[in-house]
Amino acid sequence: MARTAVISGGGTGIGRAIAARFADAGDDVVLVGRRGDVLADTAARFGPTTTYVAADLETVEGAERVAAHVAETTGSVDVVIANAGGNAALHAPADLDGLARVSWAWNANLQRNVLTAVHLVEGLKPLLNDHGRIVLFSSIAAYRGSGTGSYGASKAALHPYAIDLSAELGARGVTANVVAPGYIEDTEFFAGTMTEQRRATLAGQAHNKRPGAPADIAALTSWLASPEAGHVTAQIIQSNGGALAGR
Ligand SMILES: NC(=O)c1ccc[n+]([C@@H]2O[C@H](COP(=O)([O-])OP(=O)(O)OC[C@H]3O[C@@H](n4cnc5c(N)ncnc54)[C@H](OP(=O)(O)O)[C@@H]3O)[C@@H](O)[C@H]2O)c1
């Protein structure tokens, strides 16, 4: 039976690969992101069961528009993938320095990674069906830092949030989990800052000696969201080719 899946950040990178799997399965897919043109292009490729809402999930108003769209179209939601996020510190204004720059980055990353997820999930909670699935997006940076402090910390904040969601909703058969990827290429995440040398270093840290692909994360996420994964909840699941373990 077709399900309804809402995927934030579904217009690009990892979110787009996840959305493709739901669209291919014939599910109703709702893409969310700030750029309407990017979402429209992705939705057009996926076909008529994919719709989109251009919304900034750092705002309550943006999340309310997503919930209103779901209420008006499918009426309820089965799968919430809170994938939108990124390292806002990479985009800090050039004229900020010192403590002002640090403060900007922490505020921006908490907004970008925590509030985008919390607003989406809490806004959709009243529409979430029994046996629903919630997947939040963390990072290897939550375990080993990212060099900016604020990005990894903002991702780590989602771990206990998933556990609380699982405890709150578990009796209804709902699961809540976190996916924590390592380095994944073919996304907009690094905003043009990735060098060949850095790419080789990150790929070399993985035991399988390659970067991750959006399809790797999409396969894991779609399994977590599947009906058969009903006894896996309150977990933080890493996909990094072994990079965190080292050696
Ligand atoms: N790539 C990696 O190596 C890596 C590693 C670990 C974790 N991750 C995490 O994986 C997730 C997906 O990232 P990605 O690698 O696929 O990078 P990406 O291509 O930059 O995707 C991020 C998506 O989030 C959306 N987004 C960002 N801020 C938003 C906001 N305020 N409201 C609504 N949508 C917003 C973006 O769309 P708009 O710009 O149009 O809003 C974009 O589609 C992120 O949470 C990221 O932190 C990535």
mmCIF file of C-alpha atoms and ligand atoms in Angstrom:
data_model
loop_
_atom_site.group_PDB
_atom_site.id
_atom_site.type_symbol
_atom_site.label_atom_id
_atom_site.label_comp_id
_atom_site.label_asym_id
_atom_site.label_seq_id
_atom_site.Cartn_x
_atom_site.Cartn_y
_atom_site.Cartn_z
ATOM 1 C CA MET A 1 0.000 0.000 0.000
ATOM 2 C CA ALA A 2 1.313 3.450 -0.892
ATOM 3 C CA ARG A 3 2.593 5.506 2.009
ATOM 4 C CA THR A 4 3.166 9.238 2.388
ATOM 5 C CA ALA A 5 6.778 10.271 2.979
ATOM 6 C CA VAL A 6 7.896 13.823 3.771
ATOM 7 C CA ILE A 7 11.597 14.362 3.060
ATOM 8 C CA SER A 8 13.282 17.615 4.007
ATOM 9 C CA GLY A 9 16.253 18.568 1.881
ATOM 10 C CA GLY A 10 14.712 16.261 -0.730
ATOM 11 C CA GLY A 11 15.749 18.401 -3.683
ATOM 12 C CA THR A 12 19.486 17.647 -3.496
ATOM 13 C CA GLY A 13 22.141 15.175 -2.380
ATOM 14 C CA ILE A 14 21.216 12.531 0.187
ATOM 15 C CA GLY A 15 17.586 13.663 0.519
ATOM 16 C CA ARG A 16 17.055 13.454 -3.205
ATOM 17 C CA ALA A 17 18.402 9.884 -3.299
ATOM 18 C CA ILE A 18 16.098 8.926 -0.419
ATOM 19 C CA ALA A 19 13.123 10.552 -2.116
ATOM 20 C CA ALA A 20 13.869 8.652 -5.338
ATOM 21 C CA ARG A 21 13.475 5.343 -3.524
ATOM 22 C CA PHE A 22 10.037 6.286 -2.159
ATOM 23 C CA ALA A 23 8.943 7.678 -5.537
ATOM 24 C CA ASP A 24 10.117 4.489 -7.293
ATOM 25 C CA ALA A 25 8.056 2.457 -4.805
ATOM 26 C CA GLY A 26 4.925 4.411 -5.799
ATOM 27 C CA ASP A 27 4.649 6.299 -2.516
ATOM 28 C CA ASP A 28 3.333 9.841 -2.187
ATOM 29 C CA VAL A 29 6.433 11.956 -1.672
ATOM 30 C CA VAL A 30 6.556 15.517 -0.316
ATOM 31 C CA LEU A 31 9.874 17.290 -0.863
ATOM 32 C CA VAL A 32 10.781 20.230 1.380
ATOM 33 C CA GLY A 33 13.566 22.792 0.970
ATOM 34 C CA ARG A 34 14.017 26.529 0.677
ATOM 35 C CA ARG A 35 14.591 26.711 -3.096
ATOM 36 C CA GLY A 36 11.381 26.148 -5.008
ATOM 37 C CA ASP A 37 13.126 25.849 -8.389
ATOM 38 C CA VAL A 38 15.367 23.020 -7.161
ATOM 39 C CA LEU A 39 12.390 21.180 -5.659
ATOM 40 C CA ALA A 40 10.270 21.686 -8.789
ATOM 41 C CA ASP A 41 13.029 20.211 -10.966
ATOM 42 C CA THR A 42 13.403 17.129 -8.724
ATOM 43 C CA ALA A 43 9.643 16.633 -8.360
ATOM 44 C CA ALA A 44 9.174 16.808 -12.142
ATOM 45 C CA ARG A 45 11.685 13.978 -12.604
ATOM 46 C CA PHE A 46 9.947 11.781 -10.029
ATOM 47 C CA GLY A 47 6.428 12.005 -11.487
ATOM 48 C CA PRO A 48 2.927 12.939 -10.357
ATOM 49 C CA THR A 49 2.977 11.333 -6.900
ATOM 50 C CA THR A 50 5.732 13.750 -5.832
ATOM 51 C CA THR A 51 4.804 17.241 -4.639
ATOM 52 C CA TYR A 52 6.863 19.864 -2.876
ATOM 53 C CA VAL A 53 6.697 22.732 -0.410
ATOM 54 C CA ALA A 54 9.259 25.527 -0.589
ATOM 55 C CA ALA A 55 9.737 26.356 3.097
ATOM 56 C CA ASP A 56 12.479 27.429 5.478
ATOM 57 C CA LEU A 57 12.264 24.855 8.273
ATOM 58 C CA GLU A 58 14.239 27.112 10.594
ATOM 59 C CA THR A 59 10.939 28.969 10.947
ATOM 60 C CA VAL A 60 7.722 27.831 12.619
ATOM 61 C CA GLU A 61 5.797 29.289 9.699
ATOM 62 C CA GLY A 62 7.711 27.109 7.226
ATOM 63 C CA ALA A 63 6.959 23.936 9.169
ATOM 64 C CA GLU A 64 3.303 24.917 9.520
ATOM 65 C CA ARG A 65 3.048 25.267 5.738
ATOM 66 C CA VAL A 66 4.457 21.755 5.303
ATOM 67 C CA ALA A 67 1.885 20.362 7.747
ATOM 68 C CA ALA A 68 -0.922 22.259 6.007
ATOM 69 C CA HIS A 69 0.147 20.835 2.629
ATOM 70 C CA VAL A 70 0.087 17.278 3.998
ATOM 71 C CA ALA A 71 -3.278 17.846 5.692
ATOM 72 C CA GLU A 72 -4.765 19.137 2.422
ATOM 73 C CA THR A 73 -3.256 16.516 0.098
ATOM 74 C CA THR A 74 -2.801 13.063 1.644
ATOM 75 C CA GLY A 75 -4.355 13.921 5.034
ATOM 76 C CA SER A 76 -1.724 12.069 7.055
ATOM 77 C CA VAL A 77 1.936 11.047 6.951
ATOM 78 C CA ASP A 78 3.682 7.693 7.415
ATOM 79 C CA VAL A 79 7.363 8.590 7.088
ATOM 80 C CA VAL A 80 9.146 11.764 8.195
ATOM 81 C CA ILE A 81 12.752 12.079 7.033
ATOM 82 C CA ALA A 82 14.325 15.147 8.681
ATOM 83 C CA ASN A 83 17.370 15.269 6.416
ATOM 84 C CA ALA A 84 17.675 19.040 5.852
ATOM 85 C CA GLY A 85 20.804 20.501 7.366
ATOM 86 C CA GLY A 86 24.402 21.349 6.739
ATOM 87 C CA ASN A 87 27.399 23.065 8.237
ATOM 88 C CA ALA A 88 26.255 26.683 8.444
ATOM 89 C CA ALA A 89 29.701 27.671 9.743
ATOM 90 C CA LEU A 90 30.992 27.245 6.174
ATOM 91 C CA HIS A 91 28.818 30.229 5.228
ATOM 92 C CA ALA A 92 29.697 32.650 8.061
ATOM 93 C CA PRO A 93 29.753 36.308 6.938
ATOM 94 C CA ALA A 94 33.275 37.388 5.979
ATOM 95 C CA ASP A 95 33.151 40.557 8.074
ATOM 96 C CA LEU A 96 32.563 38.693 11.359
ATOM 97 C CA ASP A 97 35.512 37.671 13.505
ATOM 98 C CA GLY A 98 36.366 36.652 17.062
ATOM 99 C CA LEU A 99 33.559 35.850 19.453
ATOM 100 C CA ALA A 100 30.962 37.369 17.140
ATOM 101 C CA ARG A 101 31.897 34.823 14.439
ATOM 102 C CA VAL A 102 31.820 31.940 16.924
ATOM 103 C CA SER A 103 28.423 33.018 18.245
ATOM 104 C CA TRP A 104 27.030 33.385 14.714
ATOM 105 C CA ALA A 105 28.162 29.876 13.767
ATOM 106 C CA TRP A 106 26.688 28.222 16.873
ATOM 107 C CA ASN A 107 23.357 29.979 16.457
ATOM 108 C CA ALA A 108 23.267 29.210 12.745
ATOM 109 C CA ASN A 109 24.107 25.523 13.183
ATOM 110 C CA LEU A 110 21.552 25.035 15.937
ATOM 111 C CA GLN A 111 18.961 26.597 13.644
ATOM 112 C CA ARG A 112 20.126 24.655 10.559
ATOM 113 C CA ASN A 113 20.382 21.206 12.122
ATOM 114 C CA VAL A 114 18.285 21.098 15.296
ATOM 115 C CA LEU A 115 15.352 23.407 14.642
ATOM 116 C CA THR A 116 14.840 22.271 11.035
ATOM 117 C CA ALA A 117 14.327 18.742 12.386
ATOM 118 C CA VAL A 118 12.327 19.673 15.492
ATOM 119 C CA HIS A 119 9.977 22.008 13.599
ATOM 120 C CA LEU A 120 9.327 19.420 10.885
ATOM 121 C CA VAL A 121 8.715 16.508 13.243
ATOM 122 C CA GLU A 122 6.647 18.430 15.803
ATOM 123 C CA GLY A 123 4.599 20.110 13.061
ATOM 124 C CA LEU A 124 3.770 16.748 11.479
ATOM 125 C CA LYS A 125 3.276 14.794 14.709
ATOM 126 C CA PRO A 126 -0.524 15.355 14.830
ATOM 127 C CA LEU A 127 -0.732 13.882 11.303
ATOM 128 C CA LEU A 128 1.574 10.904 11.895
ATOM 129 C CA ASN A 129 -0.074 7.511 11.411
ATOM 130 C CA ASP A 130 0.386 4.550 13.746
ATOM 131 C CA HIS A 131 3.434 2.480 12.714
ATOM 132 C CA GLY A 132 4.954 5.668 11.324
ATOM 133 C CA ARG A 133 8.672 6.155 10.859
ATOM 134 C CA ILE A 134 10.842 9.117 11.878
ATOM 135 C CA VAL A 135 14.453 9.375 10.730
ATOM 136 C CA LEU A 136 16.684 12.264 11.838
ATOM 137 C CA PHE A 137 20.043 13.139 10.295
ATOM 138 C CA SER A 138 23.230 13.370 12.317
ATOM 139 C CA SER A 139 26.863 13.044 11.166
ATOM 140 C CA ILE A 140 30.189 11.435 11.948
ATOM 141 C CA ALA A 141 30.970 14.950 13.210
ATOM 142 C CA ALA A 142 28.707 14.281 16.227
ATOM 143 C CA TYR A 143 31.318 11.719 17.337
ATOM 144 C CA ARG A 144 34.609 13.275 16.300
ATOM 145 C CA GLY A 145 33.929 16.986 15.697
ATOM 146 C CA SER A 146 34.072 18.850 12.433
ATOM 147 C CA GLY A 147 36.671 21.487 13.159
ATOM 148 C CA THR A 148 33.987 24.101 13.734
ATOM 149 C CA GLY A 149 32.615 22.877 17.072
ATOM 150 C CA SER A 150 29.100 23.977 16.365
ATOM 151 C CA TYR A 151 28.236 21.588 13.520
ATOM 152 C CA GLY A 152 29.050 18.355 15.345
ATOM 153 C CA ALA A 153 27.421 19.621 18.528
ATOM 154 C CA SER A 154 24.227 20.538 16.713
ATOM 155 C CA LYS A 155 24.043 17.069 15.160
ATOM 156 C CA ALA A 156 24.678 15.385 18.526
ATOM 157 C CA ALA A 157 21.684 17.261 19.955
ATOM 158 C CA LEU A 158 19.421 15.150 17.754
ATOM 159 C CA HIS A 159 20.454 11.858 19.364
ATOM 160 C CA PRO A 160 18.539 12.281 22.648
ATOM 161 C CA TYR A 161 15.672 13.908 20.737
ATOM 162 C CA ALA A 162 15.204 10.680 18.745
ATOM 163 C CA ILE A 163 15.253 8.633 21.941
ATOM 164 C CA ASP A 164 12.557 10.847 23.479
ATOM 165 C CA LEU A 165 10.444 10.593 20.306
ATOM 166 C CA SER A 166 10.814 6.824 20.359
ATOM 167 C CA ALA A 167 9.699 6.616 23.992
ATOM 168 C CA GLU A 168 6.784 8.961 23.386
ATOM 169 C CA LEU A 169 5.446 7.306 20.234
ATOM 170 C CA GLY A 170 6.682 3.724 20.482
ATOM 171 C CA ALA A 171 3.463 2.303 21.946
ATOM 172 C CA ARG A 172 1.757 3.258 18.668
ATOM 173 C CA GLY A 173 4.316 1.271 16.679
ATOM 174 C CA VAL A 174 6.142 4.414 15.590
ATOM 175 C CA THR A 175 9.949 4.229 15.395
ATOM 176 C CA ALA A 176 12.404 7.125 15.681
ATOM 177 C CA ASN A 177 16.018 6.682 14.660
ATOM 178 C CA VAL A 178 19.025 8.722 13.613
ATOM 179 C CA VAL A 179 21.290 8.131 10.606
ATOM 180 C CA ALA A 180 24.841 9.460 11.025
ATOM 181 C CA PRO A 181 26.735 9.461 7.720
ATOM 182 C CA GLY A 182 30.456 9.868 7.188
ATOM 183 C CA TYR A 183 31.823 11.680 4.159
ATOM 184 C CA ILE A 184 29.266 11.501 1.322
ATOM 185 C CA GLU A 185 30.114 12.956 -2.071
ATOM 186 C CA ASP A 186 27.814 14.227 -4.840
ATOM 187 C CA THR A 187 25.947 16.573 -2.525
ATOM 188 C CA GLU A 188 25.928 20.347 -2.039
ATOM 189 C CA PHE A 189 27.168 19.959 1.536
ATOM 190 C CA PHE A 190 30.714 21.256 1.067
ATOM 191 C CA ALA A 191 29.576 24.232 -1.036
ATOM 192 C CA GLY A 192 32.617 24.071 -3.323
ATOM 193 C CA THR A 193 35.158 23.825 -0.471
ATOM 194 C CA MET A 194 36.194 20.178 -1.065
ATOM 195 C CA THR A 195 39.703 19.693 -2.490
ATOM 196 C CA GLU A 196 41.167 16.563 -4.123
ATOM 197 C CA GLN A 197 43.574 16.224 -1.201
ATOM 198 C CA ARG A 198 40.823 16.452 1.423
ATOM 199 C CA ARG A 199 38.644 14.038 -0.542
ATOM 200 C CA ALA A 200 41.512 11.519 -0.689
ATOM 201 C CA THR A 201 42.108 11.885 3.072
ATOM 202 C CA LEU A 202 38.440 11.329 3.932
ATOM 203 C CA ALA A 203 38.084 8.397 1.521
ATOM 204 C CA GLY A 204 41.314 6.896 2.895
ATOM 205 C CA GLN A 205 39.970 6.946 6.464
ATOM 206 C CA ALA A 206 37.235 4.507 5.457
ATOM 207 C CA HIS A 207 38.081 0.790 5.649
ATOM 208 C CA ASN A 208 36.577 0.324 2.190
ATOM 209 C CA LYS A 209 38.742 3.202 0.872
ATOM 210 C CA ARG A 210 35.961 5.142 -0.795
ATOM 211 C CA PRO A 211 33.653 8.052 -0.079
ATOM 212 C CA GLY A 212 30.042 7.289 0.668
ATOM 213 C CA ALA A 213 27.390 7.911 -1.984
ATOM 214 C CA PRO A 214 23.889 9.296 -1.483
ATOM 215 C CA ALA A 215 22.618 5.864 -2.559
ATOM 216 C CA ASP A 216 24.402 4.230 0.412
ATOM 217 C CA ILE A 217 22.499 6.435 2.838
ATOM 218 C CA ALA A 218 19.238 6.141 0.908
ATOM 219 C CA ALA A 219 19.349 2.334 1.145
ATOM 220 C CA LEU A 220 19.873 2.432 4.914
ATOM 221 C CA THR A 221 17.214 5.095 5.425
ATOM 222 C CA SER A 222 14.579 3.372 3.318
ATOM 223 C CA TRP A 223 15.129 0.157 5.289
ATOM 224 C CA LEU A 224 14.773 2.025 8.599
ATOM 225 C CA ALA A 225 11.547 3.499 7.240
ATOM 226 C CA SER A 226 10.218 0.135 6.076
ATOM 227 C CA PRO A 227 7.485 -1.820 7.883
ATOM 228 C CA GLU A 228 9.958 -4.662 8.583
ATOM 229 C CA ALA A 229 12.199 -2.370 10.690
ATOM 230 C CA GLY A 230 9.560 -1.978 13.393
ATOM 231 C CA HIS A 231 11.752 -3.313 16.226
ATOM 232 C CA VAL A 232 14.643 -0.940 15.515
ATOM 233 C CA THR A 233 14.032 2.307 17.354
ATOM 234 C CA ALA A 234 15.901 4.872 19.492
ATOM 235 C CA GLN A 235 19.105 4.000 17.607
ATOM 236 C CA ILE A 236 21.858 6.126 16.100
ATOM 237 C CA ILE A 237 23.090 4.211 13.075
ATOM 238 C CA GLN A 238 26.349 5.182 11.416
ATOM 239 C CA SER A 239 27.276 4.704 7.776
ATOM 240 C CA ASN A 240 30.882 5.740 7.177
ATOM 241 C CA GLY A 241 32.742 2.748 5.728
ATOM 242 C CA GLY A 242 34.380 2.206 9.106
ATOM 243 C CA ALA A 243 36.013 5.649 9.104
ATOM 244 C CA LEU A 244 35.164 6.390 12.743
ATOM 245 C CA ALA A 245 36.813 3.185 13.938
ATOM 246 C CA GLY A 246 40.127 4.233 12.372
ATOM 247 C CA ARG A 247 43.206 2.103 11.392
HETATM 248 N N1 LIG B 1 27.513 15.125 2.617
HETATM 249 C C1 LIG B 1 28.090 14.686 3.716
HETATM 250 O O1 LIG B 1 29.295 14.332 3.692
HETATM 251 C C2 LIG B 1 27.304 14.568 5.022
HETATM 252 C C3 LIG B 1 27.922 13.880 6.084
HETATM 253 C C4 LIG B 1 27.230 13.754 7.289
HETATM 254 C C5 LIG B 1 25.961 14.270 7.423
HETATM 255 N N2 LIG B 1 25.390 14.935 6.374
HETATM 256 C C6 LIG B 1 24.027 15.468 6.591
HETATM 257 O O2 LIG B 1 23.174 14.916 5.603
HETATM 258 C C7 LIG B 1 22.063 15.794 5.384
HETATM 259 C C8 LIG B 1 21.892 16.011 3.883
HETATM 260 O O3 LIG B 1 22.988 16.783 3.406
HETATM 261 P P1 LIG B 1 23.637 16.571 1.953
HETATM 262 O O4 LIG B 1 24.982 16.031 2.166
HETATM 263 O O5 LIG B 1 22.707 15.865 1.048
HETATM 264 O O6 LIG B 1 23.863 18.101 1.513
HETATM 265 P P2 LIG B 1 22.964 19.068 0.622
HETATM 266 O O7 LIG B 1 22.953 18.602 -0.786
HETATM 267 O O8 LIG B 1 23.499 20.444 0.899
HETATM 268 O O9 LIG B 1 21.510 18.919 1.228
HETATM 269 C C9 LIG B 1 20.988 19.708 2.279
HETATM 270 C C10 LIG B 1 19.532 19.982 1.956
HETATM 271 O O10 LIG B 1 18.914 20.621 3.070
HETATM 272 C C11 LIG B 1 18.085 21.689 2.601
HETATM 273 N N3 LIG B 1 18.006 22.706 3.640
HETATM 274 C C12 LIG B 1 19.060 23.313 4.260
HETATM 275 N N4 LIG B 1 18.625 24.234 5.132
HETATM 276 C C13 LIG B 1 17.262 24.191 5.074
HETATM 277 C C14 LIG B 1 16.236 24.915 5.732
HETATM 278 N N5 LIG B 1 16.519 25.884 6.619
HETATM 279 N N6 LIG B 1 14.954 24.631 5.443
HETATM 280 C C15 LIG B 1 14.648 23.668 4.546
HETATM 281 N N7 LIG B 1 15.582 22.942 3.880
HETATM 282 C C16 LIG B 1 16.865 23.219 4.137
HETATM 283 C C17 LIG B 1 18.799 22.193 1.323
HETATM 284 O O11 LIG B 1 17.901 22.794 0.399
HETATM 285 P P3 LIG B 1 17.774 24.415 0.283
HETATM 286 O O12 LIG B 1 19.180 24.949 0.276
HETATM 287 O O13 LIG B 1 17.042 24.616 -0.996
HETATM 288 O O14 LIG B 1 16.990 24.800 1.486
HETATM 289 C C18 LIG B 1 19.365 20.896 0.744
HETATM 290 O O15 LIG B 1 18.458 20.301 -0.164
HETATM 291 C C19 LIG B 1 22.380 17.062 6.166
HETATM 292 O O16 LIG B 1 21.655 17.054 7.391
HETATM 293 C C20 LIG B 1 23.871 16.960 6.431
HETATM 294 O O17 LIG B 1 24.261 17.680 7.583
HETATM 295 C C21 LIG B 1 26.025 15.080 5.185
#
